[in-house]
Tab-separated table of C-alpha atoms and ligand atoms in Angstrom:
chain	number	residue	atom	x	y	z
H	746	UNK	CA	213.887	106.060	53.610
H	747	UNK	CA	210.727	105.405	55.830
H	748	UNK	CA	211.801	107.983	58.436
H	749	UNK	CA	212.578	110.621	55.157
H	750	UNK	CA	208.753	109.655	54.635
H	751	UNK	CA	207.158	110.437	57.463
H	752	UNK	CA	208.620	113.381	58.280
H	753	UNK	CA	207.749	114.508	54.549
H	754	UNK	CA	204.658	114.397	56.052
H	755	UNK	CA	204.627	115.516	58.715
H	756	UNK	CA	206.151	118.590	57.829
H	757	UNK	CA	203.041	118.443	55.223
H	758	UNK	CA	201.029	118.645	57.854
H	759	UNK	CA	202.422	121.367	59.951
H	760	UNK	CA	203.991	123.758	56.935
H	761	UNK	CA	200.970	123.763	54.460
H	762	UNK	CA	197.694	124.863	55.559
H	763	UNK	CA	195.147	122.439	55.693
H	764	UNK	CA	192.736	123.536	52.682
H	765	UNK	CA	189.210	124.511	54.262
H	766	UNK	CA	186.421	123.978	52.239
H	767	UNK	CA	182.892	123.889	52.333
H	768	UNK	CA	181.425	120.227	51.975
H	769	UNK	CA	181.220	119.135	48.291
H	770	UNK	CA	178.473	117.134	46.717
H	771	UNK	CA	175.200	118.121	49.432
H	772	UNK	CA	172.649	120.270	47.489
H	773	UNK	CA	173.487	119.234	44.263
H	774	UNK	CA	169.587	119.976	43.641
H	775	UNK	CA	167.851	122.600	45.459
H	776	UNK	CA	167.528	121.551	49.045
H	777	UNK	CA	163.855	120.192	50.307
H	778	UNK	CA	162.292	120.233	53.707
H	779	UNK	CA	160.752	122.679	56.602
H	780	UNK	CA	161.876	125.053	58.801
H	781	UNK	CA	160.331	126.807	62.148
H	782	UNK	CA	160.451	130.658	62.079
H	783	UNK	CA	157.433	131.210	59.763
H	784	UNK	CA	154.757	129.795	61.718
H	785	UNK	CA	156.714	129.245	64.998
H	786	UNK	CA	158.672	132.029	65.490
H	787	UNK	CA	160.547	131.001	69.045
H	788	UNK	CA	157.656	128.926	70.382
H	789	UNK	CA	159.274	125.774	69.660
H	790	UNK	CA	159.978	122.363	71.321
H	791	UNK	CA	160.776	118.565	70.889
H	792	UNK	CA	157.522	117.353	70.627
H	793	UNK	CA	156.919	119.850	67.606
H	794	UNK	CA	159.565	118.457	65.833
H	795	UNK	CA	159.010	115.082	66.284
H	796	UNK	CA	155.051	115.771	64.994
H	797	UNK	CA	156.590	117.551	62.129
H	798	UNK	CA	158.844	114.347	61.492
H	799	UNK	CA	155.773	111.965	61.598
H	800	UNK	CA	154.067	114.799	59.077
H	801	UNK	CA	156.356	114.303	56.992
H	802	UNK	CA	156.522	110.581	56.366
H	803	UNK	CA	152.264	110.480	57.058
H	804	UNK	CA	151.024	112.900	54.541
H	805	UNK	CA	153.738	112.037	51.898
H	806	UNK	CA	155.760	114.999	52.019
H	807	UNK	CA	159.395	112.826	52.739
H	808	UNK	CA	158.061	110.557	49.752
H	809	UNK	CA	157.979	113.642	47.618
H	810	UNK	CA	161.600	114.531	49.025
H	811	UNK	CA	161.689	116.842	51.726
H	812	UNK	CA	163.945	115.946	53.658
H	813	UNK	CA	165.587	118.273	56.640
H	814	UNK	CA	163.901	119.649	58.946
H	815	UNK	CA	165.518	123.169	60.446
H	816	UNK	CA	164.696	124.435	63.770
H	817	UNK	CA	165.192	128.231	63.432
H	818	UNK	CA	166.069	131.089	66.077
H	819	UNK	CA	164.579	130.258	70.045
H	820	UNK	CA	166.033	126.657	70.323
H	821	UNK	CA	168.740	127.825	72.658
H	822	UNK	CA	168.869	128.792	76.422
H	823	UNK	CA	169.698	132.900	76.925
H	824	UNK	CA	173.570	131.495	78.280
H	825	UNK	CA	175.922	129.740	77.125
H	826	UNK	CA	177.336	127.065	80.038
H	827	UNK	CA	180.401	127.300	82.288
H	828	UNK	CA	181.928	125.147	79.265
H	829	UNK	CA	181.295	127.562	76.517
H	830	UNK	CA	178.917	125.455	75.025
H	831	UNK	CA	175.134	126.331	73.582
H	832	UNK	CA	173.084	124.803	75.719
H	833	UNK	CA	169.139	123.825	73.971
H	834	UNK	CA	166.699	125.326	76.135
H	835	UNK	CA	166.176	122.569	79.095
H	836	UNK	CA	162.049	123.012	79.313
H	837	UNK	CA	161.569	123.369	75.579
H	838	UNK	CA	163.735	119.950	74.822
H	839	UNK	CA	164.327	118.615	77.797
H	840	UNK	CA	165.809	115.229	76.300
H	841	UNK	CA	168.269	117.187	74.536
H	842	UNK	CA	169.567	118.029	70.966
H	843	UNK	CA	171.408	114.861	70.458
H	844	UNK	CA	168.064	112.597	71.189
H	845	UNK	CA	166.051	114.665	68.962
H	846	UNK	CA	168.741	114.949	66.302
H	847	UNK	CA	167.929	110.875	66.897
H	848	UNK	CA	164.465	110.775	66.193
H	849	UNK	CA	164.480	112.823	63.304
H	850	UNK	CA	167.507	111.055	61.357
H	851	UNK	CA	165.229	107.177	62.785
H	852	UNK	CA	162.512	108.324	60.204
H	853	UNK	CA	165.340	108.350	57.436
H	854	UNK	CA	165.450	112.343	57.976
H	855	UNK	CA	167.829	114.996	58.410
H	856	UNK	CA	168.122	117.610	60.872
H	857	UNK	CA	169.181	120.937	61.198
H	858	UNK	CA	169.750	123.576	63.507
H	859	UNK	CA	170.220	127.676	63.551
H	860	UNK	CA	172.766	130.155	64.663
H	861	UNK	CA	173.648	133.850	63.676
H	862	UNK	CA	177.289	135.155	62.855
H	863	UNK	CA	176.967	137.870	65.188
H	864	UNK	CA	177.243	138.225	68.985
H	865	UNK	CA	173.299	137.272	69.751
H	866	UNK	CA	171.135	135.860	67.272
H	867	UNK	CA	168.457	137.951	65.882
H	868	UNK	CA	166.101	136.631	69.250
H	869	UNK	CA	168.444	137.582	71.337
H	870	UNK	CA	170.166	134.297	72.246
H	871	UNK	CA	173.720	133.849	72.252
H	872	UNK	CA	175.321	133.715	68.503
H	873	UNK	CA	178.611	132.024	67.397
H	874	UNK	CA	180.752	134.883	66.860
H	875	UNK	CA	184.200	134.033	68.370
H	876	UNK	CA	182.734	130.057	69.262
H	877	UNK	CA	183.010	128.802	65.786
H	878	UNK	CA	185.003	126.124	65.951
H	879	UNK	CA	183.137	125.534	69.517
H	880	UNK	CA	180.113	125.582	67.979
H	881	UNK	CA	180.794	123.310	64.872
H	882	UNK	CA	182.155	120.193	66.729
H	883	UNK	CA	178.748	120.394	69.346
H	884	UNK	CA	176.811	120.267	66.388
H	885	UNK	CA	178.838	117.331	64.855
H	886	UNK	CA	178.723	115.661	68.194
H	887	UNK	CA	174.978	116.112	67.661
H	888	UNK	CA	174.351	114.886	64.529
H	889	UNK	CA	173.147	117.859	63.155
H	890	UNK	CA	173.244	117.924	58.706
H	891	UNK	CA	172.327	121.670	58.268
H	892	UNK	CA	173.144	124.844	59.484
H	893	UNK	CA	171.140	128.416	58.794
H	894	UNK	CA	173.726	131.055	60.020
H	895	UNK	CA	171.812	134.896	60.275
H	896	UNK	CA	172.894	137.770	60.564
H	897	UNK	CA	172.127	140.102	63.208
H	898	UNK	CA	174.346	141.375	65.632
H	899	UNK	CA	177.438	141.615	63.404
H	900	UNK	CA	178.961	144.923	63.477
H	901	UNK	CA	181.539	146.145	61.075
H	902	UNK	CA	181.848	142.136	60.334
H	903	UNK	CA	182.566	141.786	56.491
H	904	UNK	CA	180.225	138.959	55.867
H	905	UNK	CA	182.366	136.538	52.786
H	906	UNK	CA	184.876	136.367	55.862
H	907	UNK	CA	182.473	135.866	58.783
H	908	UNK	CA	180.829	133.427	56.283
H	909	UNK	CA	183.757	131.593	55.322
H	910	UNK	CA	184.897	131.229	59.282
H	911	UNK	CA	181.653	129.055	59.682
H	912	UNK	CA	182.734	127.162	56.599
H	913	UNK	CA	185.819	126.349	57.432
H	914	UNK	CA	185.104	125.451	61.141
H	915	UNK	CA	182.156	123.248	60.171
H	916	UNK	CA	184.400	121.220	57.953
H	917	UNK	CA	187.276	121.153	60.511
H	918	UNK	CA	184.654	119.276	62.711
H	919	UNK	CA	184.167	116.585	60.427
H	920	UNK	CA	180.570	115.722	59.717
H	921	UNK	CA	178.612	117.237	56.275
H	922	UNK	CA	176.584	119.943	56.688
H	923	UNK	CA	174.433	122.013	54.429
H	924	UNK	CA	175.748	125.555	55.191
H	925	UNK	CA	173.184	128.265	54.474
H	926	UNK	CA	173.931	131.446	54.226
H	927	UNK	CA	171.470	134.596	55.925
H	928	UNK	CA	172.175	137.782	55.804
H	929	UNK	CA	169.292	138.656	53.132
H	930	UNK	CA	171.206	139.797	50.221
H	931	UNK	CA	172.656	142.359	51.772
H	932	UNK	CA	176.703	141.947	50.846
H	933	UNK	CA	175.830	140.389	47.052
H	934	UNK	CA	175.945	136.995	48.182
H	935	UNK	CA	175.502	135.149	45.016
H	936	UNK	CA	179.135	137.254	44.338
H	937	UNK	CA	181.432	135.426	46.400
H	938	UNK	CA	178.315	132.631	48.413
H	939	UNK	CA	179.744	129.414	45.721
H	940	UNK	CA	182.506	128.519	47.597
H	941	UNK	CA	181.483	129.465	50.572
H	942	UNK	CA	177.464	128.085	51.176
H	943	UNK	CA	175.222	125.752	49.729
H	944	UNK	CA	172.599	128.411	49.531
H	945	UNK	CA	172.330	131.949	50.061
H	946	UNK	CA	169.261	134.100	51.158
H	947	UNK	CA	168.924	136.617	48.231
H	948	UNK	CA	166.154	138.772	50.440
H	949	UNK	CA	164.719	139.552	53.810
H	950	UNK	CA	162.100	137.568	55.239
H	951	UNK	CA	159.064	136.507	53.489
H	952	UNK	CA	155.382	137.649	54.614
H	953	UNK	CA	152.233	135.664	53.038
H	954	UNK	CA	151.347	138.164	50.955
H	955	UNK	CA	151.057	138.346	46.973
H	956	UNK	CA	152.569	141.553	46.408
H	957	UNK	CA	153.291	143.448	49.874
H	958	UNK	CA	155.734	145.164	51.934
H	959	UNK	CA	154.980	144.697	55.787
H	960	UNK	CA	157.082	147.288	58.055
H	961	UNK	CA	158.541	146.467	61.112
H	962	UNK	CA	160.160	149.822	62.025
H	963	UNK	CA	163.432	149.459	60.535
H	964	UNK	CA	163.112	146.741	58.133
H	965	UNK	CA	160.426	145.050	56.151
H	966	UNK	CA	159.025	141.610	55.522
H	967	UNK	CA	158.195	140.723	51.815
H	968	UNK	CA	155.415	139.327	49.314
H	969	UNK	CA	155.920	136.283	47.380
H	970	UNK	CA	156.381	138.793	43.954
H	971	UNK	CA	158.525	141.399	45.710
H	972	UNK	CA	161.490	138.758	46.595
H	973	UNK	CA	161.300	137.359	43.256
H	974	UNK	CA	161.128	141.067	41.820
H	975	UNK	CA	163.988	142.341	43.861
H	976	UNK	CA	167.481	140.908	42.437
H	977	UNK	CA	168.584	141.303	38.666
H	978	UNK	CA	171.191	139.782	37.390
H	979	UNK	CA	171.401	136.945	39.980
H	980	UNK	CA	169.807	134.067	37.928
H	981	UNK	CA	173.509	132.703	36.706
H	982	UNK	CA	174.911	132.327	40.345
H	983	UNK	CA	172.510	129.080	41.224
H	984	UNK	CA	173.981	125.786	40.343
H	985	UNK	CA	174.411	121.869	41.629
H	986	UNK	CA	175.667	123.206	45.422
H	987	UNK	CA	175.093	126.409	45.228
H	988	UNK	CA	171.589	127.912	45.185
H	989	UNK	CA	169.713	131.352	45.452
H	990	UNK	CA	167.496	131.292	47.958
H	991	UNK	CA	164.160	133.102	47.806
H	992	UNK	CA	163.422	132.258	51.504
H	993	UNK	CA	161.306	129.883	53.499
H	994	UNK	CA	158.081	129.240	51.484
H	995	UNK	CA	154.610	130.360	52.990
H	996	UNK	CA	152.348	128.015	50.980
H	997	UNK	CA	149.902	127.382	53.877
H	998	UNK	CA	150.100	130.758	55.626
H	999	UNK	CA	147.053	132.238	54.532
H	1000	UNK	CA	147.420	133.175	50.789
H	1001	UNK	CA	144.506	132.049	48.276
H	1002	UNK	CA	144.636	128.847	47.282
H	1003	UNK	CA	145.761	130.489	44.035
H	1004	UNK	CA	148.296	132.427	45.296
H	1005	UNK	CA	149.889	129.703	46.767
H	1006	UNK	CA	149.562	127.485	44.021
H	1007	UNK	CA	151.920	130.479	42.272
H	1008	UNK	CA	154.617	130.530	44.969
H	1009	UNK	CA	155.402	127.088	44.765
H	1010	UNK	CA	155.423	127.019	40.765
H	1011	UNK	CA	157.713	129.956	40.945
H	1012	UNK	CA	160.112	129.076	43.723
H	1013	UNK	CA	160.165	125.608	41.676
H	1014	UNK	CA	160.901	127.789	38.159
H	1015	UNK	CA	163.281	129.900	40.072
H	1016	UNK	CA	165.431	126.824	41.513
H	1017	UNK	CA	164.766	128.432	44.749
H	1018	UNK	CA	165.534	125.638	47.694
H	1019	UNK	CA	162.043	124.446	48.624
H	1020	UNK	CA	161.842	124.790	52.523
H	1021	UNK	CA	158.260	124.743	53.912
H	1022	UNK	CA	157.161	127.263	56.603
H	1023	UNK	CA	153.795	126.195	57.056
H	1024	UNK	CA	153.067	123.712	60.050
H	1025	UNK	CA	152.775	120.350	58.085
H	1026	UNK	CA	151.132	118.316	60.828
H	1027	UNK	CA	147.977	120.098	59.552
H	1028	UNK	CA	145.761	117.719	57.242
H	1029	UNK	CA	145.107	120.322	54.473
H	1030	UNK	CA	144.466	118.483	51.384
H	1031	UNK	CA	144.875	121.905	49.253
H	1032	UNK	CA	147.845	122.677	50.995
H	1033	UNK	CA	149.512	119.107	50.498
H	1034	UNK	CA	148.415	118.732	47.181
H	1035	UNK	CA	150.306	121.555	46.055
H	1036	UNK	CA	153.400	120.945	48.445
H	1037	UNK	CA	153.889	117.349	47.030
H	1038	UNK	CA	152.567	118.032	43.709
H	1039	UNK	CA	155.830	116.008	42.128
H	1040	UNK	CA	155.671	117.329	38.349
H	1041	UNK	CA	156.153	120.479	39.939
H	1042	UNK	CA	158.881	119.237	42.614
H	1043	UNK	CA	160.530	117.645	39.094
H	1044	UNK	CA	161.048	121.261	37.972
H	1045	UNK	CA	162.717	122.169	41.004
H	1046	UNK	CA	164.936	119.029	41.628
H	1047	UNK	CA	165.695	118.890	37.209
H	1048	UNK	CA	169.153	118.306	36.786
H	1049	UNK	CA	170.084	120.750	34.095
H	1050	UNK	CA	169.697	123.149	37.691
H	1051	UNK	CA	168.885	126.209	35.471
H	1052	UNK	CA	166.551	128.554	36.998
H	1053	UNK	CA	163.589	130.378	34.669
H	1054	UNK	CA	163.479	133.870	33.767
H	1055	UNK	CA	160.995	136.180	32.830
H	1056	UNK	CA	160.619	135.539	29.115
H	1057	UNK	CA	157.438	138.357	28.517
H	1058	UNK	CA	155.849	140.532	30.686
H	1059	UNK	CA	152.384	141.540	29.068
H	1060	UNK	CA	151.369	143.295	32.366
H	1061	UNK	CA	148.420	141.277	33.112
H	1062	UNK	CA	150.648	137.904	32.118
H	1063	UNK	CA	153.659	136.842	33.216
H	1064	UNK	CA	155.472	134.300	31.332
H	1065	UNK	CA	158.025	132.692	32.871
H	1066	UNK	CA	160.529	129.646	31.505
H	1067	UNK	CA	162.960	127.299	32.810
H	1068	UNK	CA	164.822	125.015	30.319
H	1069	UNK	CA	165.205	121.311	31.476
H	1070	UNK	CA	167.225	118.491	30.654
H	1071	UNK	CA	166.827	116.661	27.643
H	1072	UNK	CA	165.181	119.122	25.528
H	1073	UNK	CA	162.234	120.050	27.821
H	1074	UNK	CA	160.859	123.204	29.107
H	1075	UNK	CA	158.689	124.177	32.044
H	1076	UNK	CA	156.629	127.312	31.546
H	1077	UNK	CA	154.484	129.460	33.943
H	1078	UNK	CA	151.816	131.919	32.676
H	1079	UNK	CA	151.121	133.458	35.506
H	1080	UNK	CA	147.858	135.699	35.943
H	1081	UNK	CA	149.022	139.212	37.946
H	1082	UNK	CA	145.223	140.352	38.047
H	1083	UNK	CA	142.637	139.519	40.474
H	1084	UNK	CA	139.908	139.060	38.006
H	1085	UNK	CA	140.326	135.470	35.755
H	1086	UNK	CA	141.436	136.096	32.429
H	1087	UNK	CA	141.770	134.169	29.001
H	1088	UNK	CA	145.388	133.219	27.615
H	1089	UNK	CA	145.495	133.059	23.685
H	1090	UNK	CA	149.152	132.265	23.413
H	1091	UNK	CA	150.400	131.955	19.661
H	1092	UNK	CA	153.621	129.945	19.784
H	1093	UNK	CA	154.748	131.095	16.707
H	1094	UNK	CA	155.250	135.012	17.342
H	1095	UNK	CA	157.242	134.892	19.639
H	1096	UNK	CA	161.214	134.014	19.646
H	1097	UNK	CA	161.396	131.495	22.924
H	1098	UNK	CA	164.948	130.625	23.958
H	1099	UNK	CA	167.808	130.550	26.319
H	1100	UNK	CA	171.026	132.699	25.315
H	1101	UNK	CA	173.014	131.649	27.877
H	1102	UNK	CA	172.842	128.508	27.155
H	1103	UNK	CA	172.024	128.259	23.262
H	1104	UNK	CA	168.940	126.561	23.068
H	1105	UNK	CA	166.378	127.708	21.458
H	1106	UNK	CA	162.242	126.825	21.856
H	1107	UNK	CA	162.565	125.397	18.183
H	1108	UNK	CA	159.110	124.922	17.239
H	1109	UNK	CA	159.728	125.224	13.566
H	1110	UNK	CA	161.598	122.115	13.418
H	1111	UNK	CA	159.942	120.381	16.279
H	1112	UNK	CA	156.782	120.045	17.916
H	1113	UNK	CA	156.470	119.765	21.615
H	1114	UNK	CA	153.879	117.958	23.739
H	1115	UNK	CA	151.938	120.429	26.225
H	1116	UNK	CA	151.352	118.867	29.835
H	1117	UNK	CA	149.203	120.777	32.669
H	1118	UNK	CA	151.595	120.458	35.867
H	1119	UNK	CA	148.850	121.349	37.780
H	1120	UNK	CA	146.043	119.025	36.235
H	1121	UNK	CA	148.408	116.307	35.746
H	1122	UNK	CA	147.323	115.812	31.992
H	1123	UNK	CA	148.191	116.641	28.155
H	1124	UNK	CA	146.744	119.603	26.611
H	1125	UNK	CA	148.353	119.896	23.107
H	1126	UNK	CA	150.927	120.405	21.481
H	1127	UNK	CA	152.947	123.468	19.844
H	1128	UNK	CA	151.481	123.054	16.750
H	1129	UNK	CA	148.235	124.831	18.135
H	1130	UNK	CA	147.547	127.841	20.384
H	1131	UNK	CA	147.699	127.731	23.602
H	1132	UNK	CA	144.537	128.640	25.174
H	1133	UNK	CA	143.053	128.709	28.763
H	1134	UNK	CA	141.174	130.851	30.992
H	1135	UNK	CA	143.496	131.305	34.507
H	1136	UNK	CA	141.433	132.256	37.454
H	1137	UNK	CA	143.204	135.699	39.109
H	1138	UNK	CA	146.229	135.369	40.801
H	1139	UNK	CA	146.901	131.582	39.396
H	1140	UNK	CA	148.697	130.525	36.904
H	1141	UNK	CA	149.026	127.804	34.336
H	1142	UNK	CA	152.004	125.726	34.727
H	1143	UNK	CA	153.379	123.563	31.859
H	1144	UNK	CA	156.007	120.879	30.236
H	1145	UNK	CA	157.109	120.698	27.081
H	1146	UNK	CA	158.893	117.525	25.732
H	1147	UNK	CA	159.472	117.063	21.965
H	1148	UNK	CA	156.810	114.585	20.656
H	1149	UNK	CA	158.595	111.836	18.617
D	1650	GLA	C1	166.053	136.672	60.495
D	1650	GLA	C2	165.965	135.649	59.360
D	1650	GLA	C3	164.692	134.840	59.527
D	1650	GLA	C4	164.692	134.151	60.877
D	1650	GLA	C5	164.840	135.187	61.989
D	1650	GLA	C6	165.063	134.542	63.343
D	1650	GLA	O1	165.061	137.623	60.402
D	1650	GLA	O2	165.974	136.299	58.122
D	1650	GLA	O3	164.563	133.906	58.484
D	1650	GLA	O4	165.737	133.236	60.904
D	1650	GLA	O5	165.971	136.030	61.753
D	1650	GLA	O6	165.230	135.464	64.370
């Protein structure tokens, strides 16, 4: 009977194929933390990260929850060694992945690391295609908890495949990972990226810029409003695990004060994973305030995990909404002019609602409380206009929670 047992299973294990997955249960809110590439680009090293680890428990931002922190492209040397195996570039971490990994993970962090599906990563250094499997156990063996995977170099790959390769062979090697997918929207990620990522870039890269397109020859870098502009339909594709991803943040970068104020409150609305890109070890009280500005983080990290849409666009106003548990609402009214200008918002004329989810603004039956995310205070209720003056390119940034 015992020997009829065990070779049920071991037949089990040889006949049926193992089911590859990605890693359940890591992202179930949009993830939080930093990564290199937007201030960095490929000048990176060990004692960067390790400042960048200290930033973040000094100047609050692991309180707030950030919590990986991804070195982008440039952490490996040009070869791989006689082994096979990426090797991290000796002078720029001379102690070693594993030791750093080490450091990061002491401070109650996580850390994460980046490779490209292709044959050379978009810097030119040598990309996983064909060392998956290689490639996933170093990184266990490492410690490393996330994993950006690009897209350069990939030929007539077909990316849900290429995509779901790195899935499976991360999860053959054992240790969770956040898998992020990069290859900027190109093959409809949000399609087929549930299964397969934890997040999925839903544009190229980000520039700090309002409203720009930068060219680079053959492709462009973007403005905060021309990623969030460039997708329709995708809002229903975000969920617990599975996020749209409107790209490394550049809060910090060089934008108005105002301007970044907006890209956080929108990549918050949008449910967009809220990775910073700015270099953190900088004491920039306008710059912190807004990164760890936790009403705002609460929108991001709510657990209903539906992003806002665009519920009127007046031209010179915005207004955005994002329903939240219980029966709250976050709101942006977001000024698209340069010049300030005054908001006289009548909650009655409009119909305010989410369809694909039933609920409905009902302000007939019920009046809601009005807090200022950004001023940290009540300012009404529904049973009045709303009325402020928003300085250009800001935006006013609200909750609304039934009063009792
Ligand atoms: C691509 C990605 C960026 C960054 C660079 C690194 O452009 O979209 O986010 O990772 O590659 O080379």
């Amino acid at each position: 009977m015992k020997r009829t047992c065990l070779l049920i299973h071991i037949l089990t294990l040889f006949i049926l194929p193992t089911q590859a997955q990605k890693f359940e249960g890591l992202a179930m809110t949009p993830p939080m933390g930093w990564n290199s590439w937007n201030t960095f680009g490929t000048d990176i090293n060990e004692d960067l990260v390790k400042g960048i680890a200290d930033a973040f428990v000094e100047f609050g931002y692991k309180d707030a929850g950030y919590t990986y922190i991804v070195l982008d492209d440039g952490w490996m040397a040009k070869e791989r060694d006689d082994n096979g195996n990426l090797v991290a570039d000796p002078e720029k971490f001379p102690a070693g992945m594993k030791a750093l990994a080490d450091y990061v993970h002491s401070k109650g962090l996580k850390f994460g690391l980046y490779n490209c599906a292709g044959t050379k990563t978009c810097a030119g250094y040598p990309g996983s295609r064909g060392h998956e499997y290689h490639d996933a156990l170093l990184y266990a063996s490492w410690g490393i908890d996330y994993l950006k995977y690009d897209w350069c170099n990939t030929g007539d790959l077909n990316a849900e495949e290429a995509y779901i390769t790195m899935r499976d062979a991360l999860y053959a090697a054992g240790r969770p990972v956040v898998f992020s997918i990069c290859e900027w929207g190109d093959n409809e990620p949000w399609k087929w990226g549930k299964d397969v990522g934890h997040l999925w870039r839903i544009s190229g890269d980000i520039t700090p810029c309002w409203d720009c397109e930068l060219g680079h020859g053959n492709w462009s870098s973007w403005g905060v409003w021309r990623i969030i502009n460039m997708r329709e339909g995708i809002r229903a594709a975000s969920g617990p695990g599975h996020w749209n991803d409107f790209d490394m943040m550049e809060v910090g970068n060089g934008m108005t004060t105002s301007e970044d104020r907006v890209h956080f409150a929108m990549w918050a609305m949008l449910a967009s994973p809220l990775i910073m890109g700015n270099d953190v070890r900088i004491r920039d009280e306008a710059t912190i305030k807004i990164l760890t500005n936790r009403e705002v983080i609460a929108v991001n990290q709510d657990p209903l995990s539906k992003p806002a849409f665009r519920l009127i666009d007046e031209g010179d106003f915005e207004i955005w909404i994002k329903p939240l548990s219980g029966d709250d609402w976050a709101m942006c009214f977001v000024n698209m002019t340069k010049s300030e200008k005054a908001l006289d918002f009548d909650w009655h004329f409009e119909h305010i609602g989410d369809n694909t989810i039933n609920r409905t603004l009902d302000i007939q039956a019920k009046t809601y409380g009005i807090r200022d995310l950004h001023l940290h205070k009540e300012i009404g209720s529904t049973g009045e206009k709303l009325s402020a003056v928003i300085p250009g390119h800001d935006c006013l940034m609200i909750r609304l929670t039934p009063l009792k």
